PDB file of C-alpha atoms in Angstrom:
ATOM      1  CA  MET A 238      25.267 305.649  90.929  1.00  0.00           C
ATOM      2  CA  ASN A 239      28.108 304.520  88.645  1.00  0.00           C
ATOM      3  CA  LYS A 240      28.928 300.877  87.990  1.00  0.00           C
ATOM      4  CA  SER A 241      32.193 301.026  89.946  1.00  0.00           C
ATOM      5  CA  LEU A 242      30.432 302.230  93.106  1.00  0.00           C
ATOM      6  CA  LYS A 243      27.671 299.630  92.716  1.00  0.00           C
ATOM      7  CA  LYS A 244      30.276 296.901  92.390  1.00  0.00           C
ATOM      8  CA  SER A 245      32.133 298.133  95.471  1.00  0.00           C
ATOM      9  CA  LEU A 246      28.936 298.221  97.551  1.00  0.00           C
ATOM     10  CA  LYS A 247      28.049 294.723  96.397  1.00  0.00           C
ATOM     11  CA  VAL A 248      31.474 293.424  97.417  1.00  0.00           C
ATOM     12  CA  ILE A 249      31.152 295.104 100.819  1.00  0.00           C
ATOM     13  CA  GLY A 250      27.678 293.592 101.229  1.00  0.00           C
ATOM     14  CA  PHE A 251      28.930 290.076 100.439  1.00  0.00           C
ATOM     15  CA  PHE A 252      31.834 290.586 102.835  1.00  0.00           C
ATOM     16  CA  ILE A 253      29.515 291.624 105.680  1.00  0.00           C
ATOM     17  CA  LEU A 254      27.224 288.659 104.975  1.00  0.00           C
ATOM     18  CA  GLY A 255      30.224 286.351 104.947  1.00  0.00           C
ATOM     19  CA  ILE A 256      31.519 287.631 108.290  1.00  0.00           C
ATOM     20  CA  SER A 257      28.027 287.374 109.804  1.00  0.00           C
ATOM     21  CA  GLY A 258      27.621 283.840 108.481  1.00  0.00           C
ATOM     22  CA  LEU A 259      31.011 282.798 109.836  1.00  0.00           C
ATOM     23  CA  PHE A 260      30.174 284.249 113.262  1.00  0.00           C
ATOM     24  CA  LEU A 261      26.874 282.360 113.378  1.00  0.00           C
ATOM     25  CA  LEU A 262      28.598 279.157 112.290  1.00  0.00           C
ATOM     26  CA  LEU A 263      31.250 279.486 115.006  1.00  0.00           C
ATOM     27  CA  LEU A 264      28.525 280.228 117.548  1.00  0.00           C
ATOM     28  CA  PHE A 265      26.428 277.231 116.435  1.00  0.00           C
ATOM     29  CA  THR A 266      29.396 274.836 116.499  1.00  0.00           C
ATOM     30  CA  GLY A 267      30.515 276.004 119.945  1.00  0.00           C
ATOM     31  CA  VAL A 268      33.807 277.584 118.876  1.00  0.00           C
ATOM     32  CA  ILE A 269      32.416 280.889 120.140  1.00  0.00           C
ATOM     33  CA  TRP A 270      30.501 280.821 123.404  1.00  0.00           C
ATOM     34  CA  ARG A 271      27.689 283.255 124.005  1.00  0.00           C
ATOM     35  CA  SER A 272      27.176 285.008 127.308  1.00  0.00           C
ATOM     36  CA  PRO A 273      24.807 283.135 129.616  1.00  0.00           C
ATOM     37  CA  GLY A 274      21.301 284.544 129.517  1.00  0.00           C
ATOM     38  CA  TYR A 275      19.422 285.791 132.553  1.00  0.00           C
ATOM     39  CA  TYR A 276      17.201 283.397 134.433  1.00  0.00           C
ATOM     40  CA  GLU A 277      13.957 285.306 134.820  1.00  0.00           C
ATOM     41  CA  VAL A 278      12.140 284.355 138.000  1.00  0.00           C
ATOM     42  CA  GLY A 279       8.375 283.998 137.748  1.00  0.00           C
ATOM     43  CA  ALA A 280       7.680 285.710 141.078  1.00  0.00           C
ATOM     44  CA  HIS A 281       9.869 286.721 144.002  1.00  0.00           C
ATOM     45  CA  ARG A 282       8.689 285.180 147.252  1.00  0.00           C
ATOM     46  CA  GLU A 283       8.957 286.065 150.911  1.00  0.00           C
ATOM     47  CA  PHE A 284      11.269 283.743 152.830  1.00  0.00           C
ATOM     48  CA  ALA A 285      10.457 282.260 156.230  1.00  0.00           C
ATOM     49  CA  GLN A 286      14.189 282.562 156.951  1.00  0.00           C
ATOM     50  CA  PRO A 287      15.439 285.819 155.353  1.00  0.00           C
ATOM     51  CA  VAL A 288      18.725 285.858 153.505  1.00  0.00           C
ATOM     52  CA  MET A 289      21.589 286.899 155.777  1.00  0.00           C
ATOM     53  CA  THR A 290      22.495 290.561 155.354  1.00  0.00           C
ATOM     54  CA  MET A 291      26.054 291.771 154.880  1.00  0.00           C
ATOM     55  CA  GLN A 292      25.977 293.292 158.355  1.00  0.00           C
ATOM     56  CA  GLU A 293      24.983 289.927 159.861  1.00  0.00           C
ATOM     57  CA  TYR A 294      27.659 288.226 157.804  1.00  0.00           C
ATOM     58  CA  SER A 295      30.336 290.604 159.055  1.00  0.00           C
ATOM     59  CA  GLN A 296      29.617 289.328 162.576  1.00  0.00           C
ATOM     60  CA  SER A 297      29.879 285.631 161.642  1.00  0.00           C
ATOM     61  CA  ARG A 298      32.065 285.471 158.546  1.00  0.00           C
ATOM     62  CA  GLU A 299      34.472 282.835 159.886  1.00  0.00           C
ATOM     63  CA  HIS A 300      33.712 279.746 157.839  1.00  0.00           C
ATOM     64  CA  VAL A 301      35.566 277.227 155.725  1.00  0.00           C
ATOM     65  CA  ARG A 302      36.574 278.207 152.209  1.00  0.00           C
ATOM     66  CA  PRO A 303      35.531 276.993 149.738  1.00  0.00           C
ATOM     67  CA  TYR A 304      32.024 276.660 151.164  1.00  0.00           C
ATOM     68  CA  ASN A 305      30.146 273.894 149.361  1.00  0.00           C
ATOM     69  CA  TYR A 306      26.963 271.974 150.121  1.00  0.00           C
ATOM     70  CA  ARG A 307      24.216 269.919 148.498  1.00  0.00           C
ATOM     71  CA  LEU A 308      20.498 270.205 149.286  1.00  0.00           C
ATOM     72  CA  GLY A 309      17.332 268.498 148.100  1.00  0.00           C
ATOM     73  CA  ASP A 310      16.324 265.131 146.720  1.00  0.00           C
ATOM     74  CA  ASP A 311      17.820 263.764 143.511  1.00  0.00           C
ATOM     75  CA  ARG A 312      14.382 262.416 142.573  1.00  0.00           C
ATOM     76  CA  LYS A 313      12.562 265.721 143.146  1.00  0.00           C
ATOM     77  CA  GLY A 314      15.118 268.400 142.400  1.00  0.00           C
ATOM     78  CA  GLU A 315      18.239 269.470 144.234  1.00  0.00           C
ATOM     79  CA  VAL A 316      21.043 272.009 144.230  1.00  0.00           C
ATOM     80  CA  TYR A 317      24.812 271.761 144.545  1.00  0.00           C
ATOM     81  CA  VAL A 318      26.208 275.073 145.806  1.00  0.00           C
ATOM     82  CA  LEU A 319      29.908 275.801 145.264  1.00  0.00           C
ATOM     83  CA  GLY A 320      31.071 278.838 147.227  1.00  0.00           C
ATOM     84  CA  ILE A 321      34.486 279.609 145.766  1.00  0.00           C
ATOM     85  CA  ASP A 322      37.192 282.083 146.730  1.00  0.00           C
ATOM     86  CA  HIS A 323      37.305 283.667 143.282  1.00  0.00           C
ATOM     87  CA  THR A 324      40.261 282.438 141.258  1.00  0.00           C
ATOM     88  CA  LYS A 325      41.576 282.615 137.698  1.00  0.00           C
ATOM     89  CA  ASP A 326      44.360 280.131 138.331  1.00  0.00           C
ATOM     90  CA  PRO A 327      43.764 276.870 136.407  1.00  0.00           C
ATOM     91  CA  ALA A 328      46.016 275.058 138.911  1.00  0.00           C
ATOM     92  CA  ASP A 329      43.979 276.180 141.940  1.00  0.00           C
ATOM     93  CA  ARG A 330      42.612 273.137 143.798  1.00  0.00           C
ATOM     94  CA  GLN A 331      39.177 274.803 143.817  1.00  0.00           C
ATOM     95  CA  ILE A 332      39.029 274.485 140.036  1.00  0.00           C
ATOM     96  CA  HIS A 333      39.635 270.758 140.359  1.00  0.00           C
ATOM     97  CA  SER A 334      36.841 270.605 142.943  1.00  0.00           C
ATOM     98  CA  VAL A 335      34.429 272.189 140.442  1.00  0.00           C
ATOM     99  CA  GLN A 336      35.063 269.399 137.946  1.00  0.00           C
ATOM    100  CA  LYS A 337      34.879 266.678 140.606  1.00  0.00           C
ATOM    101  CA  ALA A 338      31.573 267.984 141.967  1.00  0.00           C
ATOM    102  CA  TRP A 339      30.171 268.343 138.438  1.00  0.00           C
ATOM    103  CA  GLU A 340      30.973 264.729 137.551  1.00  0.00           C
ATOM    104  CA  GLU A 341      29.477 263.425 140.803  1.00  0.00           C
ATOM    105  CA  PHE A 342      26.334 265.558 140.665  1.00  0.00           C
ATOM    106  CA  ASP A 343      25.536 265.225 136.934  1.00  0.00           C
ATOM    107  CA  PRO A 344      23.443 268.429 136.740  1.00  0.00           C
ATOM    108  CA  ASP A 345      20.903 269.432 134.135  1.00  0.00           C
ATOM    109  CA  VAL A 346      21.139 273.213 134.643  1.00  0.00           C
ATOM    110  CA  LEU A 347      24.008 275.554 135.534  1.00  0.00           C
ATOM    111  CA  LEU A 348      23.855 278.973 137.186  1.00  0.00           C
ATOM    112  CA  VAL A 349      27.014 281.134 137.285  1.00  0.00           C
ATOM    113  CA  GLU A 350      27.944 284.421 138.911  1.00  0.00           C
ATOM    114  CA  GLY A 351      28.375 287.384 136.580  1.00  0.00           C
ATOM    115  CA  ARG A 352      27.579 287.791 132.904  1.00  0.00           C
ATOM    116  CA  LEU A 353      30.905 286.398 131.640  1.00  0.00           C
ATOM    117  CA  GLY A 354      31.052 287.263 127.946  1.00  0.00           C
ATOM    118  CA  PHE A 355      31.912 285.966 124.490  1.00  0.00           C
ATOM    119  CA  PHE A 356      34.669 283.409 124.483  1.00  0.00           C
ATOM    120  CA  PHE A 357      36.727 281.761 121.722  1.00  0.00           C
ATOM    121  CA  SER A 358      37.119 278.075 122.549  1.00  0.00           C
ATOM    122  CA  GLY A 359      40.585 276.737 121.749  1.00  0.00           C
ATOM    123  CA  LEU A 360      42.136 280.214 121.723  1.00  0.00           C
ATOM    124  CA  GLN A 361      41.435 281.210 125.329  1.00  0.00           C
ATOM    125  CA  ASP A 362      41.521 279.432 128.676  1.00  0.00           C
ATOM    126  CA  PRO A 363      38.033 279.622 130.277  1.00  0.00           C
ATOM    127  CA  VAL A 364      39.487 279.724 133.812  1.00  0.00           C
ATOM    128  CA  LYS A 365      42.048 282.434 133.043  1.00  0.00           C
ATOM    129  CA  ARG A 366      39.316 284.407 131.323  1.00  0.00           C
ATOM    130  CA  TYR A 367      36.320 283.872 133.605  1.00  0.00           C
ATOM    131  CA  GLY A 368      37.535 281.998 136.691  1.00  0.00           C
ATOM    132  CA  GLU A 369      35.485 279.243 138.277  1.00  0.00           C
ATOM    133  CA  GLY A 370      32.438 280.322 136.269  1.00  0.00           C
ATOM    134  CA  GLY A 371      34.420 279.728 133.082  1.00  0.00           C
ATOM    135  CA  LYS A 372      35.311 276.236 134.257  1.00  0.00           C
ATOM    136  CA  ALA A 373      31.679 275.410 135.006  1.00  0.00           C
ATOM    137  CA  MET A 374      30.620 276.847 131.649  1.00  0.00           C
ATOM    138  CA  SER A 375      33.152 274.662 129.827  1.00  0.00           C
ATOM    139  CA  LEU A 376      31.642 271.589 131.494  1.00  0.00           C
ATOM    140  CA  ALA A 377      28.100 272.698 130.644  1.00  0.00           C
ATOM    141  CA  LYS A 378      29.083 273.243 127.011  1.00  0.00           C
ATOM    142  CA  ARG A 379      30.761 269.836 126.915  1.00  0.00           C
ATOM    143  CA  ASP A 380      27.731 268.048 128.343  1.00  0.00           C
ATOM    144  CA  LYS A 381      25.112 270.187 126.569  1.00  0.00           C
ATOM    145  CA  VAL A 382      23.638 271.399 129.861  1.00  0.00           C
ATOM    146  CA  GLU A 383      21.526 274.573 129.820  1.00  0.00           C
ATOM    147  CA  PHE A 384      23.132 277.535 131.581  1.00  0.00           C
ATOM    148  CA  TYR A 385      22.201 280.966 132.915  1.00  0.00           C
ATOM    149  CA  THR A 386      23.649 283.728 135.047  1.00  0.00           C
ATOM    150  CA  TRP A 387      22.021 283.955 138.472  1.00  0.00           C
ATOM    151  CA  GLU A 388      22.401 287.736 138.437  1.00  0.00           C
ATOM    152  CA  PRO A 389      19.276 289.900 138.147  1.00  0.00           C
ATOM    153  CA  LYS A 390      18.984 292.076 135.068  1.00  0.00           C
ATOM    154  CA  LYS A 391      21.037 295.197 135.682  1.00  0.00           C
ATOM    155  CA  GLN A 392      18.169 297.620 135.077  1.00  0.00           C
ATOM    156  CA  ASP A 393      16.046 295.813 137.688  1.00  0.00           C
ATOM    157  CA  GLU A 394      18.910 295.987 140.189  1.00  0.00           C
ATOM    158  CA  ILE A 395      19.544 299.664 139.461  1.00  0.00           C
ATOM    159  CA  ASN A 396      15.861 300.507 139.881  1.00  0.00           C
ATOM    160  CA  MET A 397      15.961 298.991 143.368  1.00  0.00           C
ATOM    161  CA  MET A 398      19.206 300.810 144.200  1.00  0.00           C
ATOM    162  CA  LEU A 399      17.702 304.145 143.132  1.00  0.00           C
ATOM    163  CA  LYS A 400      14.956 303.741 145.715  1.00  0.00           C
ATOM    164  CA  ARG A 401      17.627 304.014 148.434  1.00  0.00           C
ATOM    165  CA  PHE A 402      20.498 306.065 146.988  1.00  0.00           C
ATOM    166  CA  PRO A 403      20.984 309.239 144.864  1.00  0.00           C
ATOM    167  CA  ALA A 404      21.489 308.658 141.139  1.00  0.00           C
ATOM    168  CA  LYS A 405      25.024 310.108 141.016  1.00  0.00           C
ATOM    169  CA  ARG A 406      26.204 307.805 143.791  1.00  0.00           C
ATOM    170  CA  VAL A 407      24.588 304.821 142.105  1.00  0.00           C
ATOM    171  CA  ALA A 408      26.381 305.687 138.855  1.00  0.00           C
ATOM    172  CA  MET A 409      29.680 306.026 140.727  1.00  0.00           C
ATOM    173  CA  PHE A 410      29.180 302.670 142.447  1.00  0.00           C
ATOM    174  CA  TYR A 411      28.496 300.774 139.224  1.00  0.00           C
ATOM    175  CA  SER A 412      31.449 302.443 137.500  1.00  0.00           C
ATOM    176  CA  LEU A 413      33.850 301.451 140.273  1.00  0.00           C
ATOM    177  CA  ARG A 414      32.494 297.987 141.052  1.00  0.00           C
ATOM    178  CA  PRO A 415      34.159 296.041 138.206  1.00  0.00           C
ATOM    179  CA  TYR A 416      37.447 297.916 138.734  1.00  0.00           C
ATOM    180  CA  LEU A 417      37.640 297.169 142.469  1.00  0.00           C
ATOM    181  CA  SER A 418      36.510 293.589 141.889  1.00  0.00           C
ATOM    182  CA  ASN A 419      39.233 292.881 139.318  1.00  0.00           C
ATOM    183  CA  PHE A 420      42.001 294.681 141.243  1.00  0.00           C
ATOM    184  CA  ARG A 421      42.692 291.489 143.242  1.00  0.00           C
ATOM    185  CA  PHE A 422      44.024 289.982 140.007  1.00  0.00           C
ATOM    186  CA  GLY A 423      46.447 292.850 139.462  1.00  0.00           C
ATOM    187  CA  LYS A 424      46.489 296.589 138.851  1.00  0.00           C
ATOM    188  CA  PRO A 425      45.874 297.493 135.187  1.00  0.00           C
ATOM    189  CA  GLU A 426      48.530 299.402 133.275  1.00  0.00           C
ATOM    190  CA  ASP A 427      46.177 302.323 132.676  1.00  0.00           C
ATOM    191  CA  PRO A 428      43.602 302.529 135.515  1.00  0.00           C
ATOM    192  CA  ASP A 429      42.036 305.706 134.144  1.00  0.00           C
ATOM    193  CA  ALA A 430      41.380 304.176 130.725  1.00  0.00           C
ATOM    194  CA  VAL A 431      39.917 301.038 132.300  1.00  0.00           C
ATOM    195  CA  LEU A 432      37.613 303.025 134.578  1.00  0.00           C
ATOM    196  CA  GLN A 433      36.540 305.285 131.716  1.00  0.00           C
ATOM    197  CA  SER A 434      35.441 302.205 129.767  1.00  0.00           C
ATOM    198  CA  PHE A 435      33.449 301.034 132.786  1.00  0.00           C
ATOM    199  CA  ILE A 436      31.842 304.460 133.164  1.00  0.00           C
ATOM    200  CA  LYS A 437      30.676 304.243 129.572  1.00  0.00           C
ATOM    201  CA  SER A 438      29.364 300.677 129.738  1.00  0.00           C
ATOM    202  CA  ARG A 439      28.109 300.413 133.333  1.00  0.00           C
ATOM    203  CA  THR A 440      26.091 303.635 133.536  1.00  0.00           C
ATOM    204  CA  ASP A 441      24.167 303.331 130.271  1.00  0.00           C
ATOM    205  CA  TYR A 442      20.907 302.608 132.099  1.00  0.00           C
ATOM    206  CA  ASP A 443      17.729 304.537 132.802  1.00  0.00           C
ATOM    207  CA  GLY A 444      18.025 306.591 135.965  1.00  0.00           C
ATOM    208  CA  ILE A 445      21.828 306.919 136.019  1.00  0.00           C
ATOM    209  CA  ARG A 446      22.722 307.677 132.405  1.00  0.00           C
ATOM    210  CA  GLY A 447      24.819 310.854 132.228  1.00  0.00           C
ATOM    211  CA  GLU A 448      25.213 311.181 136.005  1.00  0.00           C
ATOM    212  CA  ILE A 449      28.907 310.235 135.812  1.00  0.00           C
ATOM    213  CA  VAL A 450      30.733 310.731 132.512  1.00  0.00           C
ATOM    214  CA  SER A 451      34.428 311.057 133.374  1.00  0.00           C
ATOM    215  CA  VAL A 452      37.223 309.818 135.621  1.00  0.00           C
ATOM    216  CA  PHE A 453      37.675 313.442 136.685  1.00  0.00           C
ATOM    217  CA  GLN A 454      34.256 313.343 138.383  1.00  0.00           C
ATOM    218  CA  ILE A 455      35.140 310.109 140.204  1.00  0.00           C
ATOM    219  CA  ASP A 456      38.433 311.653 141.360  1.00  0.00           C
ATOM    220  CA  SER A 457      36.672 314.752 142.660  1.00  0.00           C
ATOM    221  CA  ILE A 458      34.036 312.827 144.613  1.00  0.00           C
ATOM    222  CA  TRP A 459      36.571 310.316 145.971  1.00  0.00           C
ATOM    223  CA  LYS A 460      38.889 313.068 147.261  1.00  0.00           C
ATOM    224  CA  THR A 461      35.956 314.735 149.023  1.00  0.00           C
ATOM    225  CA  ASP A 462      34.054 311.750 150.401  1.00  0.00           C
ATOM    226  CA  PHE A 463      36.849 309.175 150.848  1.00  0.00           C
ATOM    227  CA  ALA A 464      39.893 311.324 151.600  1.00  0.00           C
ATOM    228  CA  HIS A 465      40.924 308.915 154.390  1.00  0.00           C
ATOM    229  CA  GLU A 466      41.018 305.950 151.979  1.00  0.00           C
ATOM    230  CA  LYS A 467      43.594 304.814 149.436  1.00  0.00           C
ATOM    231  CA  ASP A 468      43.122 306.188 145.950  1.00  0.00           C
ATOM    232  CA  TRP A 469      40.514 304.185 144.016  1.00  0.00           C
ATOM    233  CA  ARG A 470      43.292 303.219 141.562  1.00  0.00           C
ATOM    234  CA  ASP A 471      44.884 301.132 144.333  1.00  0.00           C
ATOM    235  CA  SER A 472      41.689 299.798 145.913  1.00  0.00           C
ATOM    236  CA  SER A 473      40.097 296.352 145.923  1.00  0.00           C
ATOM    237  CA  ASP A 474      36.774 295.055 147.209  1.00  0.00           C
ATOM    238  CA  GLU A 475      38.349 291.756 148.304  1.00  0.00           C
ATOM    239  CA  TYR A 476      38.048 292.718 151.968  1.00  0.00           C
ATOM    240  CA  GLY A 477      35.164 295.131 151.656  1.00  0.00           C
ATOM    241  CA  TRP A 478      34.411 298.564 150.237  1.00  0.00           C
ATOM    242  CA  PRO A 479      35.517 301.873 151.812  1.00  0.00           C
ATOM    243  CA  GLN A 480      33.348 302.673 154.830  1.00  0.00           C
ATOM    244  CA  GLY A 481      30.515 305.042 154.041  1.00  0.00           C
ATOM    245  CA  TYR A 482      27.804 305.091 151.421  1.00  0.00           C
ATOM    246  CA  LEU A 483      29.799 302.934 148.963  1.00  0.00           C
ATOM    247  CA  SER A 484      29.988 300.189 151.568  1.00  0.00           C
ATOM    248  CA  ASP A 485      26.236 300.521 152.198  1.00  0.00           C
ATOM    249  CA  MET A 486      25.543 300.330 148.476  1.00  0.00           C
ATOM    250  CA  ALA A 487      27.744 297.283 148.015  1.00  0.00           C
ATOM    251  CA  ALA A 488      25.934 295.536 150.861  1.00  0.00           C
ATOM    252  CA  TYR A 489      22.484 296.313 149.464  1.00  0.00           C
ATOM    253  CA  SER A 490      23.499 295.342 145.923  1.00  0.00           C
ATOM    254  CA  ASN A 491      24.751 292.044 147.300  1.00  0.00           C
ATOM    255  CA  GLU A 492      21.454 291.554 149.111  1.00  0.00           C
ATOM    256  CA  ILE A 493      19.455 292.176 145.928  1.00  0.00           C
ATOM    257  CA  ARG A 494      21.592 289.672 144.038  1.00  0.00           C
ATOM    258  CA  ASN A 495      21.302 287.015 146.741  1.00  0.00           C
ATOM    259  CA  ILE A 496      17.523 287.322 146.984  1.00  0.00           C
ATOM    260  CA  HIS A 497      17.184 286.938 143.224  1.00  0.00           C
ATOM    261  CA  MET A 498      19.595 283.987 143.206  1.00  0.00           C
ATOM    262  CA  VAL A 499      17.691 282.100 145.919  1.00  0.00           C
ATOM    263  CA  ASN A 500      14.430 282.629 144.045  1.00  0.00           C
ATOM    264  CA  ALA A 501      16.007 281.245 140.862  1.00  0.00           C
ATOM    265  CA  ILE A 502      17.372 278.167 142.661  1.00  0.00           C
ATOM    266  CA  LEU A 503      14.073 277.407 144.366  1.00  0.00           C
ATOM    267  CA  GLU A 504      12.065 277.812 141.187  1.00  0.00           C
ATOM    268  CA  LEU A 505      14.327 275.391 139.312  1.00  0.00           C
ATOM    269  CA  VAL A 506      14.390 272.871 142.170  1.00  0.00           C
ATOM    270  CA  GLU A 507      10.591 272.967 142.247  1.00  0.00           C
ATOM    271  CA  LYS A 508      10.709 272.019 138.566  1.00  0.00           C
ATOM    272  CA  ASP A 509      12.667 268.912 139.666  1.00  0.00           C
ATOM    273  CA  LYS A 510      15.906 270.224 138.174  1.00  0.00           C
ATOM    274  CA  LYS A 511      19.399 269.327 139.384  1.00  0.00           C
ATOM    275  CA  VAL A 512      20.948 272.774 139.771  1.00  0.00           C
ATOM    276  CA  PHE A 513      24.715 273.316 139.835  1.00  0.00           C
ATOM    277  CA  ILE A 514      25.667 276.839 140.916  1.00  0.00           C
ATOM    278  CA  THR A 515      28.972 278.666 141.424  1.00  0.00           C
ATOM    279  CA  MET A 516      29.425 281.840 143.478  1.00  0.00           C
ATOM    280  CA  GLY A 517      31.749 283.569 145.910  1.00  0.00           C
ATOM    281  CA  SER A 518      32.050 281.789 149.265  1.00  0.00           C
ATOM    282  CA  SER A 519      30.347 284.632 151.167  1.00  0.00           C
ATOM    283  CA  HIS A 520      27.240 284.294 148.968  1.00  0.00           C
ATOM    284  CA  ALA A 521      27.095 280.550 149.638  1.00  0.00           C
ATOM    285  CA  PHE A 522      27.315 281.048 153.391  1.00  0.00           C
ATOM    286  CA  ARG A 523      24.714 283.810 153.482  1.00  0.00           C
ATOM    287  CA  ILE A 524      22.014 281.977 151.511  1.00  0.00           C
ATOM    288  CA  GLU A 525      22.443 278.556 153.138  1.00  0.00           C
ATOM    289  CA  ASN A 526      19.902 278.814 155.976  1.00  0.00           C
ATOM    290  CA  THR A 527      17.288 280.314 153.642  1.00  0.00           C
ATOM    291  CA  LEU A 528      17.775 277.527 151.106  1.00  0.00           C
ATOM    292  CA  ARG A 529      17.681 274.808 153.756  1.00  0.00           C
ATOM    293  CA  GLU A 530      14.452 276.149 155.214  1.00  0.00           C
ATOM    294  CA  GLU A 531      12.696 276.602 151.866  1.00  0.00           C
ATOM    295  CA  ILE A 532      13.805 273.280 150.370  1.00  0.00           C
ATOM    296  CA  SER A 533      12.861 271.384 153.534  1.00  0.00           C
ATOM    297  CA  ARG A 534       9.306 272.665 153.037  1.00  0.00           C
ATOM    298  CA  LYS A 535       9.180 271.541 149.406  1.00  0.00           C
TER     299      LYS A 535
END
C-alpha cells in the first residue's frame, strides 16, 4: 500500500470518528433525540375485565374527544391517560391540554404511541414532526423524565398476527398501515415511492420477509380483493380500514397493542410510578374499564 493511499485512509478514518463523536455529543446533550425504547413487560396477565375489542367499540364509539382520565393514588402509583384525536397542529387546543396535564400531574415516566424517531431539537418542531407524542416527549426531555413507547416489539406483534392470518396478507397489512395512517395529514406527492419505502422497512421481519416486495403486488391484490373500495393511494384509516380481512387484521393488531399497553401501565403503577401516557382517543376509551378494574384491586 503506497503512502498516498495510507494517508487517504487515515484521513477518512479520522473523518468517520469525528462524525461519530459529533453525533454522540449531540445525542448526549439532547440536541438529537433518540427514539423511545420499548417497555418490556415482565409477564402478560389475564384481566378480570377484558380490554374492549374493536367490534365492541364500534357499537359504543360515541364518546367525548379528547378522552382523558386519571386513575390510582398519587402515593402508590397512578396513571394519567390522554386519549387524543391525533394532530400535528401546534395550535390545536389538544396540544395545550397535553402541557397543562403534564404540569399538573408531574409524572416520572412517559409512555407514547408509536416509535417516533430521531429528532433534531431546535431545527424541527416536535408537534409537526410527531404530533401529541412529540409534545409529550419534549416535556419529558425538558424535565429529564424517563420515556418509552407503549407499543409491543414489532416481531412479537407479527408473530401473534401470523397465528391468525396468512403471511402475505400480514406483509400487505404492515406495508399499508403507515401509509393509510398518515393519509389524514395529506396525500404524498409520490404515493408509490412512499409505499415502496414502507414495504422495504415494514416487512423486514421473520415470517413475512419477502412476501411482498413491490407496489405492483399491492396493486394486484387490492384490485382483486378490494375492487369495491377506493384505490389505496386515496385511502385513510381515520374512519376504519376497508371491510374484509384488512379490517379484521387492523382490529386484532389494535387489540394486541392495547393488551400490551395495559400490562405496561399496570406494571409501572405497581412500582409506584406516576405514568403519563398519550394515545388515540379510541385506545383510551377501550382500555378504561380494564384499567379501572385492575387498579382498584391494587
